[in-house]
Short mmCIF file of C-alpha atoms in Angstrom, two decimals:
data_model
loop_
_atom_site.label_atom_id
_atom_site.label_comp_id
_atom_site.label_asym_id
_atom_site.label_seq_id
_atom_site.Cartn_x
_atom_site.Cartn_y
_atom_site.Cartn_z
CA UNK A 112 14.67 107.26 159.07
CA UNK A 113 12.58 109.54 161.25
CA UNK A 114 13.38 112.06 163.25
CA UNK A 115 12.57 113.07 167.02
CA UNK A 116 10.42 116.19 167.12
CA UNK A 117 11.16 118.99 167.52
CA UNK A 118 9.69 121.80 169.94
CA UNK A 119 8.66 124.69 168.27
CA UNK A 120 8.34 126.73 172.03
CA UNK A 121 11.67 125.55 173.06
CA UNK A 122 13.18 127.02 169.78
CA UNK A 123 12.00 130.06 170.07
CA UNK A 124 12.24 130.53 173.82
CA UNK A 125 15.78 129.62 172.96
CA UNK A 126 16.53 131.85 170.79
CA UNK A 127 15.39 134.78 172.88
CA UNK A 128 17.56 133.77 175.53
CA UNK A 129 20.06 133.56 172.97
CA UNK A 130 19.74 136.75 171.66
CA UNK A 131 19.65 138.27 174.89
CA UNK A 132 22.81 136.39 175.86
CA UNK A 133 24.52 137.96 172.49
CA UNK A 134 23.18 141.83 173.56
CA UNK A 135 25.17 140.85 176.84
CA UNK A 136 28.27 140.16 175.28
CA UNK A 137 27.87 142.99 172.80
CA UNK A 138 27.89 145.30 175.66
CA UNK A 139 30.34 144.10 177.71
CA UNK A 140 32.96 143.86 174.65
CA UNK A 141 31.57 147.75 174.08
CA UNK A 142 32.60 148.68 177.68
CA UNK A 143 35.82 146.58 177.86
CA UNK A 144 36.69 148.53 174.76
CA UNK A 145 35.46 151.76 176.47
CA UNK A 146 38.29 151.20 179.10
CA UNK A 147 40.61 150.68 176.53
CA UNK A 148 40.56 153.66 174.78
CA UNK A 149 38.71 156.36 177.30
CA UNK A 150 40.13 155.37 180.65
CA UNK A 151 43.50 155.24 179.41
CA UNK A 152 42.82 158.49 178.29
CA UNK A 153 41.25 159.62 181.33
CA UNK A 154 44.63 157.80 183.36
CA UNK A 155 46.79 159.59 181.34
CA UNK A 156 45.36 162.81 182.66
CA UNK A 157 45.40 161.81 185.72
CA UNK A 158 49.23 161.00 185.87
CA UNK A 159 50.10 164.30 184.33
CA UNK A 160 47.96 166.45 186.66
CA UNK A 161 49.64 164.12 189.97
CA UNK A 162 53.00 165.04 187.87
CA UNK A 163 52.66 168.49 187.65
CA UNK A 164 51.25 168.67 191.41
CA UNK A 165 54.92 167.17 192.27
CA UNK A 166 56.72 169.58 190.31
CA UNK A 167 54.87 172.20 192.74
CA UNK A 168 56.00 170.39 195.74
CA UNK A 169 59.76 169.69 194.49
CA UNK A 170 60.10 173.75 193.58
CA UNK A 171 59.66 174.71 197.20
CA UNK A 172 61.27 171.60 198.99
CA UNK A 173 64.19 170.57 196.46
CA UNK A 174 67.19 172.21 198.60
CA UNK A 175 65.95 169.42 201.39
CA UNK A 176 65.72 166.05 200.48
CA UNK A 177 63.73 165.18 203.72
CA UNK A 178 61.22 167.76 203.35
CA UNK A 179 60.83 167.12 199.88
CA UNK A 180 60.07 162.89 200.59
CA UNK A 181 57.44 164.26 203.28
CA UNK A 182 56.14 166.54 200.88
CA UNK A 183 55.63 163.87 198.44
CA UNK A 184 54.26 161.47 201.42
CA UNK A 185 51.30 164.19 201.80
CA UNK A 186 50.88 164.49 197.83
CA UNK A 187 50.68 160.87 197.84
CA UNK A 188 47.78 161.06 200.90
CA UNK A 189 45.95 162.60 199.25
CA UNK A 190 46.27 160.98 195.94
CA UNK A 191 45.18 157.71 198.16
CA UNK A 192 42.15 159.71 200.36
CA UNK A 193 40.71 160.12 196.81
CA UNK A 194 40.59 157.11 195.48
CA UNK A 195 39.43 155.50 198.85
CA UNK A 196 36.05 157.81 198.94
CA UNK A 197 35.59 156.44 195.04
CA UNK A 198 35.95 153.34 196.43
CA UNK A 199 38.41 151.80 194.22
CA UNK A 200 42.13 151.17 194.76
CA UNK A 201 44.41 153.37 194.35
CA UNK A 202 46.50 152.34 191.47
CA UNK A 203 50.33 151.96 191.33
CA UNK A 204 52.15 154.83 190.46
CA UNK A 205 56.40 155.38 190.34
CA UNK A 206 57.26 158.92 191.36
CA UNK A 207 60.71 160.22 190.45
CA UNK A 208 62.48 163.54 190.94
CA UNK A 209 65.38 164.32 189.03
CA UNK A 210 67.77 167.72 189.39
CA UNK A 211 70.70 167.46 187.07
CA UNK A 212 69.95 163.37 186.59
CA UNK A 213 70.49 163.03 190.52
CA UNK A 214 67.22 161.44 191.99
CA UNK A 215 66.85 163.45 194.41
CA UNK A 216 63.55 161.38 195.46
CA UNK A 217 61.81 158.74 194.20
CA UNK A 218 58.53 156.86 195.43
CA UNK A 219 58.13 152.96 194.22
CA UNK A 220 54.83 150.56 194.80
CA UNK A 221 54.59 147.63 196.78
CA UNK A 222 54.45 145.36 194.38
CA UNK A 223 54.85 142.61 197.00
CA UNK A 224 52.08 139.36 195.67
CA UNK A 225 51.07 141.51 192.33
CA UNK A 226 51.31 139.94 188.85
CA UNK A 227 53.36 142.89 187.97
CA UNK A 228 56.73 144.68 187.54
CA UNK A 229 58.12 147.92 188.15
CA UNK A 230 59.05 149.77 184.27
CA UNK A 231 62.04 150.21 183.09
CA UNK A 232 63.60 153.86 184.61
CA UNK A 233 66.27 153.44 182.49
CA UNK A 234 63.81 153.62 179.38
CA UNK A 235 61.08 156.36 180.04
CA UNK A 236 57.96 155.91 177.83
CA UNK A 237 55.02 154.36 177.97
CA UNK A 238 54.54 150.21 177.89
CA UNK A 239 51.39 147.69 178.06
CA UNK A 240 51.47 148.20 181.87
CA UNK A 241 52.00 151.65 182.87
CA UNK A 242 51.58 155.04 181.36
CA UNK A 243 54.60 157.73 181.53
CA UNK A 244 54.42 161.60 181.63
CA UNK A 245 57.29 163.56 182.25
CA UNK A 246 56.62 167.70 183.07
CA UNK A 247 59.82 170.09 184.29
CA UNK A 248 61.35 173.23 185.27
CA UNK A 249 64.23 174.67 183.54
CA UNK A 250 64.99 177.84 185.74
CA UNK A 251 65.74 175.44 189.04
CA UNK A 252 66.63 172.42 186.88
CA UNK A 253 64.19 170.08 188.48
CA UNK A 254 62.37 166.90 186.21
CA UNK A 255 59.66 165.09 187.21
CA UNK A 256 58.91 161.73 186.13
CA UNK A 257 55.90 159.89 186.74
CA UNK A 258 54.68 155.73 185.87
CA UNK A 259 51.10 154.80 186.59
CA UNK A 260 49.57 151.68 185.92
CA UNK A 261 47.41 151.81 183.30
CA UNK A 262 43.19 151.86 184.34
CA UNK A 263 41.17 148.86 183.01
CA UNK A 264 43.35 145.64 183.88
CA UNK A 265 41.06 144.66 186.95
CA UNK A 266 38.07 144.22 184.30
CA UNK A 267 39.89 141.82 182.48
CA UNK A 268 40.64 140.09 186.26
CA UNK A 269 38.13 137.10 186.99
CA UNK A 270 36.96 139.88 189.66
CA UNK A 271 35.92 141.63 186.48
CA UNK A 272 34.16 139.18 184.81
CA UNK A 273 32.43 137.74 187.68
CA UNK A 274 31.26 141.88 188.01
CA UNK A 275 30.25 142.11 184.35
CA UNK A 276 28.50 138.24 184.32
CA UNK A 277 27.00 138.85 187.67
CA UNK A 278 23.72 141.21 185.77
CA UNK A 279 23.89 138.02 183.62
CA UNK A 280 23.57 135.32 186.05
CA UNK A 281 20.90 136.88 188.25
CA UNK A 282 18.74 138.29 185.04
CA UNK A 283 18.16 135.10 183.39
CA UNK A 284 16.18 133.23 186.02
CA UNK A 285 14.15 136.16 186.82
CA UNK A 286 13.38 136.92 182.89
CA UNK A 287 12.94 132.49 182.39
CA UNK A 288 9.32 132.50 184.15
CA UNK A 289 7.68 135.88 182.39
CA UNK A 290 9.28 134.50 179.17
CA UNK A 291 7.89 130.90 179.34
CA UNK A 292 4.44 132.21 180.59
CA UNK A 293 4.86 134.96 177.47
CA UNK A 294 5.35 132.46 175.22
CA UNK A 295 2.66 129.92 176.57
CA UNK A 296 0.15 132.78 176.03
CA UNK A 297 1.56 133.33 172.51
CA UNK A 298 1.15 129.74 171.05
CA UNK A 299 -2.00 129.14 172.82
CA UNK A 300 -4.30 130.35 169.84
CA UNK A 301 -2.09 128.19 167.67
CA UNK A 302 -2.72 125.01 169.90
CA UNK A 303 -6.22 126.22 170.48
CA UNK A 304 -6.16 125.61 166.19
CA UNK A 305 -4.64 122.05 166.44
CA UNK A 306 -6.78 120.99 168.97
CA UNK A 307 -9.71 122.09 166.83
CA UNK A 308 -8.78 119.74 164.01
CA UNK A 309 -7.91 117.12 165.82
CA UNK A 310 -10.98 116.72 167.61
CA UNK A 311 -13.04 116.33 164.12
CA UNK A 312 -14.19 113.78 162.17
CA UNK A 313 -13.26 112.60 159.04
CA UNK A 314 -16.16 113.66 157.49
CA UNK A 315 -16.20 116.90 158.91
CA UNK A 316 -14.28 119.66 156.39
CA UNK A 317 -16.21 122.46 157.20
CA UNK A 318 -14.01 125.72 157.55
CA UNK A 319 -12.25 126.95 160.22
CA UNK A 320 -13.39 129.83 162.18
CA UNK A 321 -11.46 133.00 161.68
CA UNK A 322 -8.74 134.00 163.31
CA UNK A 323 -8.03 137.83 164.66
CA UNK A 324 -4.44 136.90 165.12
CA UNK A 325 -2.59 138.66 161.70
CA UNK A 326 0.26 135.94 162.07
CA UNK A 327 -2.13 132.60 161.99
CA UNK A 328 -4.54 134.03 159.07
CA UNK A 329 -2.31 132.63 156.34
CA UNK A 330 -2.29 129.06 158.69
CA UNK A 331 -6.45 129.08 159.24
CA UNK A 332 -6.30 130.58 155.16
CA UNK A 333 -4.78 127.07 153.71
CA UNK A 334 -5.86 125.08 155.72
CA UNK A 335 -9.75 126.41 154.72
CA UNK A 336 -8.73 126.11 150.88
CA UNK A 337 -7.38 122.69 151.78
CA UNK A 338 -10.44 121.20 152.99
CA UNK A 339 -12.45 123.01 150.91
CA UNK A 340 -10.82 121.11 147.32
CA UNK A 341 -10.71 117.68 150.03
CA UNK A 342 -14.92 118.52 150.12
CA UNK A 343 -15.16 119.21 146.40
CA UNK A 344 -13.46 116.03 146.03
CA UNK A 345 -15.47 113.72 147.95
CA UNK A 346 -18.60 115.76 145.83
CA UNK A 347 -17.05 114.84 142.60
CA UNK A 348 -16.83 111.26 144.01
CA UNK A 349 -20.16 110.97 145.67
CA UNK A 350 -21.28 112.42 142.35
CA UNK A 351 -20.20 110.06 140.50
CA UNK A 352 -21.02 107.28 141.72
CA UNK A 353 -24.83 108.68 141.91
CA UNK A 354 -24.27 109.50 138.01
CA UNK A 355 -23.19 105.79 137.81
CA UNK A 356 -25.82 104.34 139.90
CA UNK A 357 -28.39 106.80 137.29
CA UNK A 358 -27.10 106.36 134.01
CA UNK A 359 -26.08 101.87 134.27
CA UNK A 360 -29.28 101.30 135.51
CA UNK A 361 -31.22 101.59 132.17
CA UNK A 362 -28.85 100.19 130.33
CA UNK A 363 -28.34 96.63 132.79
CA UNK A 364 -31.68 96.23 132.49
CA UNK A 365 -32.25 96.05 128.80
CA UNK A 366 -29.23 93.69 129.03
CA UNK A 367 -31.00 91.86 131.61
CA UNK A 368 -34.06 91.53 129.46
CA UNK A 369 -31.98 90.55 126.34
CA UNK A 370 -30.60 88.10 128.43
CA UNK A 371 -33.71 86.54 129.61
CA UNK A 372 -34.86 86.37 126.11
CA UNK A 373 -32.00 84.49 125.02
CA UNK A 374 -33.95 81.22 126.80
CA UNK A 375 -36.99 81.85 124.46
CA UNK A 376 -38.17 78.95 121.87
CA UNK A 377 -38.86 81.16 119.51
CA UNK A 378 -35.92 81.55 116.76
CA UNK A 379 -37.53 85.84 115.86
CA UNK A 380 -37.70 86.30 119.93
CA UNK A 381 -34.20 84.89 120.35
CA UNK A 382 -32.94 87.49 117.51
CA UNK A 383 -34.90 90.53 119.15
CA UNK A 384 -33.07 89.52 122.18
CA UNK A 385 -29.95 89.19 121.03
CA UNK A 386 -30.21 93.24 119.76
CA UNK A 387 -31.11 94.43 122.39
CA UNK A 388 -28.31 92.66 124.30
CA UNK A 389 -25.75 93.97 121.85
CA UNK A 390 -27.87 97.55 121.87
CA UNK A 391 -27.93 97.19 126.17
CA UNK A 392 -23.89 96.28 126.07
CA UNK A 393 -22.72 99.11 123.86
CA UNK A 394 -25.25 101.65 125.69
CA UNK A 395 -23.85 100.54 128.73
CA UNK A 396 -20.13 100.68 127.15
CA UNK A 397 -20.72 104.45 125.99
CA UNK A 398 -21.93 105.24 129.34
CA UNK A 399 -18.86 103.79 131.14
CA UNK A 400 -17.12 105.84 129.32
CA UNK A 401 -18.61 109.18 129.21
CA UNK A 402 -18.74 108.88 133.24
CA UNK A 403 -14.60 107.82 133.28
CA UNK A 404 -14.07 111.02 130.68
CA UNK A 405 -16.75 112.90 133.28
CA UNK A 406 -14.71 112.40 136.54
CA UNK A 407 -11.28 112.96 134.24
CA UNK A 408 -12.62 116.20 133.32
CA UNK A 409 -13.64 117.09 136.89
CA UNK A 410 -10.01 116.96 138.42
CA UNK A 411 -8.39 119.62 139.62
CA UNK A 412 -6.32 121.97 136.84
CA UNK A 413 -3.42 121.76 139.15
CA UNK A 414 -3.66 118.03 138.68
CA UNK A 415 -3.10 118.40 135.38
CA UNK A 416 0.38 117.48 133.74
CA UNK A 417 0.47 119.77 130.65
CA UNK A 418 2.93 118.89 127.72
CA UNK A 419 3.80 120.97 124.14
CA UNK A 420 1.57 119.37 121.67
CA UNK A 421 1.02 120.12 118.08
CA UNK A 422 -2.92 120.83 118.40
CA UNK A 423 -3.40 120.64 114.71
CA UNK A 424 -2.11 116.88 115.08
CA UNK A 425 -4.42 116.09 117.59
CA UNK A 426 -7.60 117.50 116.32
CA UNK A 427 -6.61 116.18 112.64
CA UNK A 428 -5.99 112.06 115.04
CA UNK A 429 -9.21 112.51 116.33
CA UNK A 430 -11.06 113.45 113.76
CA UNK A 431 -9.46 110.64 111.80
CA UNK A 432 -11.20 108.04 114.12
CA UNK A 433 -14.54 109.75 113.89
CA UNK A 434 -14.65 109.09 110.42
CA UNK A 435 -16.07 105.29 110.87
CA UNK A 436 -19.15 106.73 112.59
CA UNK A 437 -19.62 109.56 109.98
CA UNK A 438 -19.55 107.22 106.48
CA UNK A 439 -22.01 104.92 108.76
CA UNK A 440 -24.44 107.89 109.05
CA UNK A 441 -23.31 109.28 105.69
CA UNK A 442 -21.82 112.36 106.78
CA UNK A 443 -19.08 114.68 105.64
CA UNK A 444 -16.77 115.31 107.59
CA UNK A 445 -13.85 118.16 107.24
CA UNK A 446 -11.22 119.54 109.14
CA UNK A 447 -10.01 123.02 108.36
CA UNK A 448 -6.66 123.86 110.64
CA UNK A 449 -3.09 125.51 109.43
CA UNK A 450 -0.24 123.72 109.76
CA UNK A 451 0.95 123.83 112.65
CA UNK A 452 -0.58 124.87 116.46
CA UNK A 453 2.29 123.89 119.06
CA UNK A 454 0.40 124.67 122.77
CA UNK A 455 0.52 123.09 126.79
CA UNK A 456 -1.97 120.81 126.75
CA UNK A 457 -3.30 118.07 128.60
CA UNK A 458 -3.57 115.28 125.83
CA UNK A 459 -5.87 112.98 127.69
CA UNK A 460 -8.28 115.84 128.44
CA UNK A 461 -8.14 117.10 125.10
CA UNK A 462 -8.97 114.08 123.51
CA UNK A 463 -11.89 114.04 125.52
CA UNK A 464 -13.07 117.27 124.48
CA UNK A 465 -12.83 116.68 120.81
CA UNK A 466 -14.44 113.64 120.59
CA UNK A 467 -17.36 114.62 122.13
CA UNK A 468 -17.57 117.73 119.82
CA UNK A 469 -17.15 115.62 117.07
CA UNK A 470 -19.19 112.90 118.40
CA UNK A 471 -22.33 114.85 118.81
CA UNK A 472 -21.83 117.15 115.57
CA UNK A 473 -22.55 113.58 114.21
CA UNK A 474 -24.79 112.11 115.96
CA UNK A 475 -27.42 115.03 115.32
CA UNK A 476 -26.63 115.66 111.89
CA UNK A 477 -29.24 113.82 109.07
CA UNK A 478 -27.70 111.77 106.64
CA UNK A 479 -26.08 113.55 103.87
CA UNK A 480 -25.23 116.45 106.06
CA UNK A 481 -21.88 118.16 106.94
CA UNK A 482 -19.80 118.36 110.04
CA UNK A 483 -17.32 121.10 109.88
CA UNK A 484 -13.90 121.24 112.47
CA UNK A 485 -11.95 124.82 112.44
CA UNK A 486 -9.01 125.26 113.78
CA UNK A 487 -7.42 128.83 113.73
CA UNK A 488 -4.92 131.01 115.32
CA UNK A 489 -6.22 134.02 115.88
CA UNK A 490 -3.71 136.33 117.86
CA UNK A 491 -3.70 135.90 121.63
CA UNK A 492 -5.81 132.92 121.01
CA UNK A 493 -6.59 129.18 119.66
CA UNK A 494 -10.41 128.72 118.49
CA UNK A 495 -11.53 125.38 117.32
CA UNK A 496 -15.19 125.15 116.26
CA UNK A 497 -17.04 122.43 115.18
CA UNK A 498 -20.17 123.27 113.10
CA UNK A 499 -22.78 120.95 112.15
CA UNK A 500 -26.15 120.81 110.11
CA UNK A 501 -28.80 119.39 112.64
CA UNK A 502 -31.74 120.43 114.52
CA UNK A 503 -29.46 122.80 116.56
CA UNK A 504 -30.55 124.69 120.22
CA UNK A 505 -32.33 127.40 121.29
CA UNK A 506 -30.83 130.27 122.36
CA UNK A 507 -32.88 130.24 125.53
CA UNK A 508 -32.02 126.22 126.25
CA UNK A 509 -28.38 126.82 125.36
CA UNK A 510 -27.29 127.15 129.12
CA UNK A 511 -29.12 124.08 130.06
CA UNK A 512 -27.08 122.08 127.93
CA UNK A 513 -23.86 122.48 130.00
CA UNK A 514 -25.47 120.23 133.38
CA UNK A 515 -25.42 116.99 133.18
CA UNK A 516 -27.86 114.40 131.74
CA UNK A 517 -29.92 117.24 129.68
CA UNK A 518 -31.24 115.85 126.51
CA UNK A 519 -31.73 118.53 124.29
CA UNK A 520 -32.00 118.84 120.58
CA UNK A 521 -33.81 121.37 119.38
CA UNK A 522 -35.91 121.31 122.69
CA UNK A 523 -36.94 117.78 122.36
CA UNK A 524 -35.66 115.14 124.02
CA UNK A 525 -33.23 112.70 122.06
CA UNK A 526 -30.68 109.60 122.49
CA UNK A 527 -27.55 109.94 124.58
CA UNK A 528 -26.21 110.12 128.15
CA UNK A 529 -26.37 113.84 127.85
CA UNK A 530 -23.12 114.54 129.38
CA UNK A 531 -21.25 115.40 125.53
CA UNK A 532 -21.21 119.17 126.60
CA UNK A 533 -20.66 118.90 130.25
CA UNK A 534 -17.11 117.01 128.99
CA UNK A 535 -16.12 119.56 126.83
CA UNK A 536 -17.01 122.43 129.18
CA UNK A 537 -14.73 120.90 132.43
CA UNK A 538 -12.41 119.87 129.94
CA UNK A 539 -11.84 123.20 128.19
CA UNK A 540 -11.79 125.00 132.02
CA UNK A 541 -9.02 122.70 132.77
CA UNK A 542 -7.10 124.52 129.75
CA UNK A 543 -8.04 127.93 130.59
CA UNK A 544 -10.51 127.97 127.68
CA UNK A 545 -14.17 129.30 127.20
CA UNK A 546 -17.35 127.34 125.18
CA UNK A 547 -19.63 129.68 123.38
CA UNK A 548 -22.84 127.53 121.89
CA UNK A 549 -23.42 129.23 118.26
CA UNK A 550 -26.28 129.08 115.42
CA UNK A 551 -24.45 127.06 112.56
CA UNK A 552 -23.62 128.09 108.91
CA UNK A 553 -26.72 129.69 107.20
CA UNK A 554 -28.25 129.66 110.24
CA UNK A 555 -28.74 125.98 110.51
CA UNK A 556 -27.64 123.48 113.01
CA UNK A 557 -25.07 124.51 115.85
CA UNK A 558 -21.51 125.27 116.20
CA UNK A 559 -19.94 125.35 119.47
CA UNK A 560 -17.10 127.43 119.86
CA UNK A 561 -13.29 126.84 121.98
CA UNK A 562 -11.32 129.34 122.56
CA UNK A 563 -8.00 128.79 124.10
CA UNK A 564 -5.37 131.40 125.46
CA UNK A 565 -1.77 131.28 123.96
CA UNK A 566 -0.45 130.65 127.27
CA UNK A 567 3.68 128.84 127.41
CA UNK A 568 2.45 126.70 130.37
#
């Protein structure tokens, strides 16, 4: 089931705005606990200090009730002139004066249309709504008690959240445009990228330019390595089928010729035909599949699916079915292993590589010679070596050997499709393992050396 797509810009634009959107409520929960804590502190200073200023008043004007409400009026002016040039409200205060629990004055808010009520005078103290300070003087008897509301609940209002979500509202639209623009600038060398590889051809897997962006190096890095295994690939393929093309058209023709021959009168001709139509068809057969083990052993190591294997049991298996050819050419053959060699390997590429070791050990041996397979393991590594008695190579040829469709035995040219060693090289890289071409027991003939790192996978 697929999906729509998804816009990478409109994430991340998204989650800027998002982020800024969660700074903006960080802050405002930091000031709305700000007013909790500080301006009640700062109110409660406030209402002691208007107290204390009433206690003043009430010492001088207590005898008269009159002149002590006036003087309270004009405390209370002030109080209200104040908070007018601030520019707030002034906030609701009860104002009590108290000689010998008579109130001798008191001074209560118009409440009139408020979501509020008056506290409780009966029970002094402080409550969710209004802070309480008491001050007094003992020598005249006088107690002055003072409610104010407490500072902070017009923030929680919808006034004060249309205040606090008004920086809000009129910020976002002015940051959108710089922000989309920022980010169309931003993903522009990464479009630039896409529109590069989209605009080539198939065939085309040249490398990317570089970038000098830090954050698209590792993009412009894989994709590189990408195309360049796709072009060593299509190389592999193309050479193959050139290698194909090269190495079937010798053998067709003699088939071709034994073929034609087959139509011949003469009983000796027919015969001569016939061999070299069986010679042409198993020519052919061994090329087929040198080139199959050739592109095998050409794949990529990471293509590989590597299993535990007993080595010893796959060395002593194929040597087992090389033993046909060797009585036909009357040669020894021996396998010297342990018992027991349990590594990752690739069994199919393995394979490969030993019967081409074995295969050519034999092939260029004379009759009545000796083939020799090691297998040992020597500390942080496997070595298998296969020794044999013929002609051997020259230590200045020995590097030649490796390419493919070079001949060589004992620098002259001989029988075979000349890809034997190219097998077991790609083969043995697949494993992690290294081919050293050395001169044979005695000195005679070659041994070619494997040697394989004890690695768990």
């Amino acid at each position: 089931m697929s999906t729509a797509p998804r816009s990478l810009f409109r994430r991340s634009l998204g989650a800027v705005f998002a982020v800024l959107f969660l700074c903006w409520l960080f802050l405002v929960a930091r000031e709305l606990i700000d007013i909790r804590v500080l301006q009640v502190k700062n109110g409660q200073a406030e209402n002691m200090l208007w107290a204390e200023l009433a206690l003043e008043r009430a010492r001088d004007t207590h005898v008269d009730p009159a002149a002590l409400a006036q003087a309270l009026q004009a405390l209370e002016g002030m109080r209200e002139r104040e908070w007018r040039l601030k520019g707030h409200r002034t906030p609701f205060r009860l104002l009590q004066v108290i000689r010998r629990d008579v109130v001798l004055s008191e001074l209560k808010p118009d409440l009139t249309g408020r979501d509020r009520v008056l506290p409780q005078e009966s029970v002094p103290g402080q409550d969710e709504r209004w802070l309480y300070t008491e001050v007094s003087d003992a020598a005249r008897e006088l107690v002055v008690r003072r409610w104010q509301e407490r500072p902070g609940d017009w923030h929680f209002s919808l006034a004060g959240l249309s205040y606090y979500a008004r920086p809000l509202l009129y910020g976002l639209p002015l940051l959108a445009l710089p922000l989309w623009l920022l980010f169309r600038l931003g993903f522009a060398p990464l479009q630039r990228i896409g529109a590069q590889i989209s605009a080539r051809s198939a065939q085309d897997l040249t490398p990317l330019p570089a970038t000098r962006y830090v954050e698209l190096a590792p993009l412009v890095g894989a994709v590189n390595s990408l195309m360049a295994r796709l072009q060593q690939r299509l190389d592999r393929e193309h050479e193959f089928l050139a290698d194909a093309a090269h190495e079937l058209k010798t053998p067709l023709a003699v088939i071709q010729l034994g073929a034609e021959g087959l139509d011949q009168p003469d009983p000796r001709a027919r015969d001569e035909s016939r061999e070299r139509l069986r010679l042409g068809v198993q020519r052919a057969t061994h090329t087929v599949h040198q080139l199959l083990a050739l592109a095998r052993s050409g794949a990529d190591t990471l293509d590989l699916s590597k299993t535990r294997h007993d080595l010893v049991d796959l060395v002593r298996e194929r040597v087992a079915l090389a033993v046909g050819l060797a009585l036909q050419r009357q040669i020894e053959l021996a396998l010297e292993a342990p018992e027991q060699i349990t590594m990752w390997l690739n069994r199919e590429s393995l394979c490969s590589l030993i019967d081409n070791l074995v295969d050519n050990a034999v092939k260029y041996s004379p009759a009545g010679g000796h083939v020799t397979v090691t297998l040992a393991d020597v500390g942080e590594q496997v070595v298998l070596t296969c020794s044999d008695q013929g002609p051997g190579i020259p230590a200045e040829l020995r590097e030649r050997v490796f390419e493919r469709f070079v001949r060589l035995a004992g620098g002259q040219p001989c029988h075979g499709s000349g890809l034997g060693l190219t097998i077991v090289e790609r083969a043995a890289a697949q494993h992690g393992a290294t081919v050293a071409l050395l001169d044979g027991p005695q000195g005679r003939g070659l041994t070619v050396q494997v040697s394989f790192p004890r690695g768990e996978g």
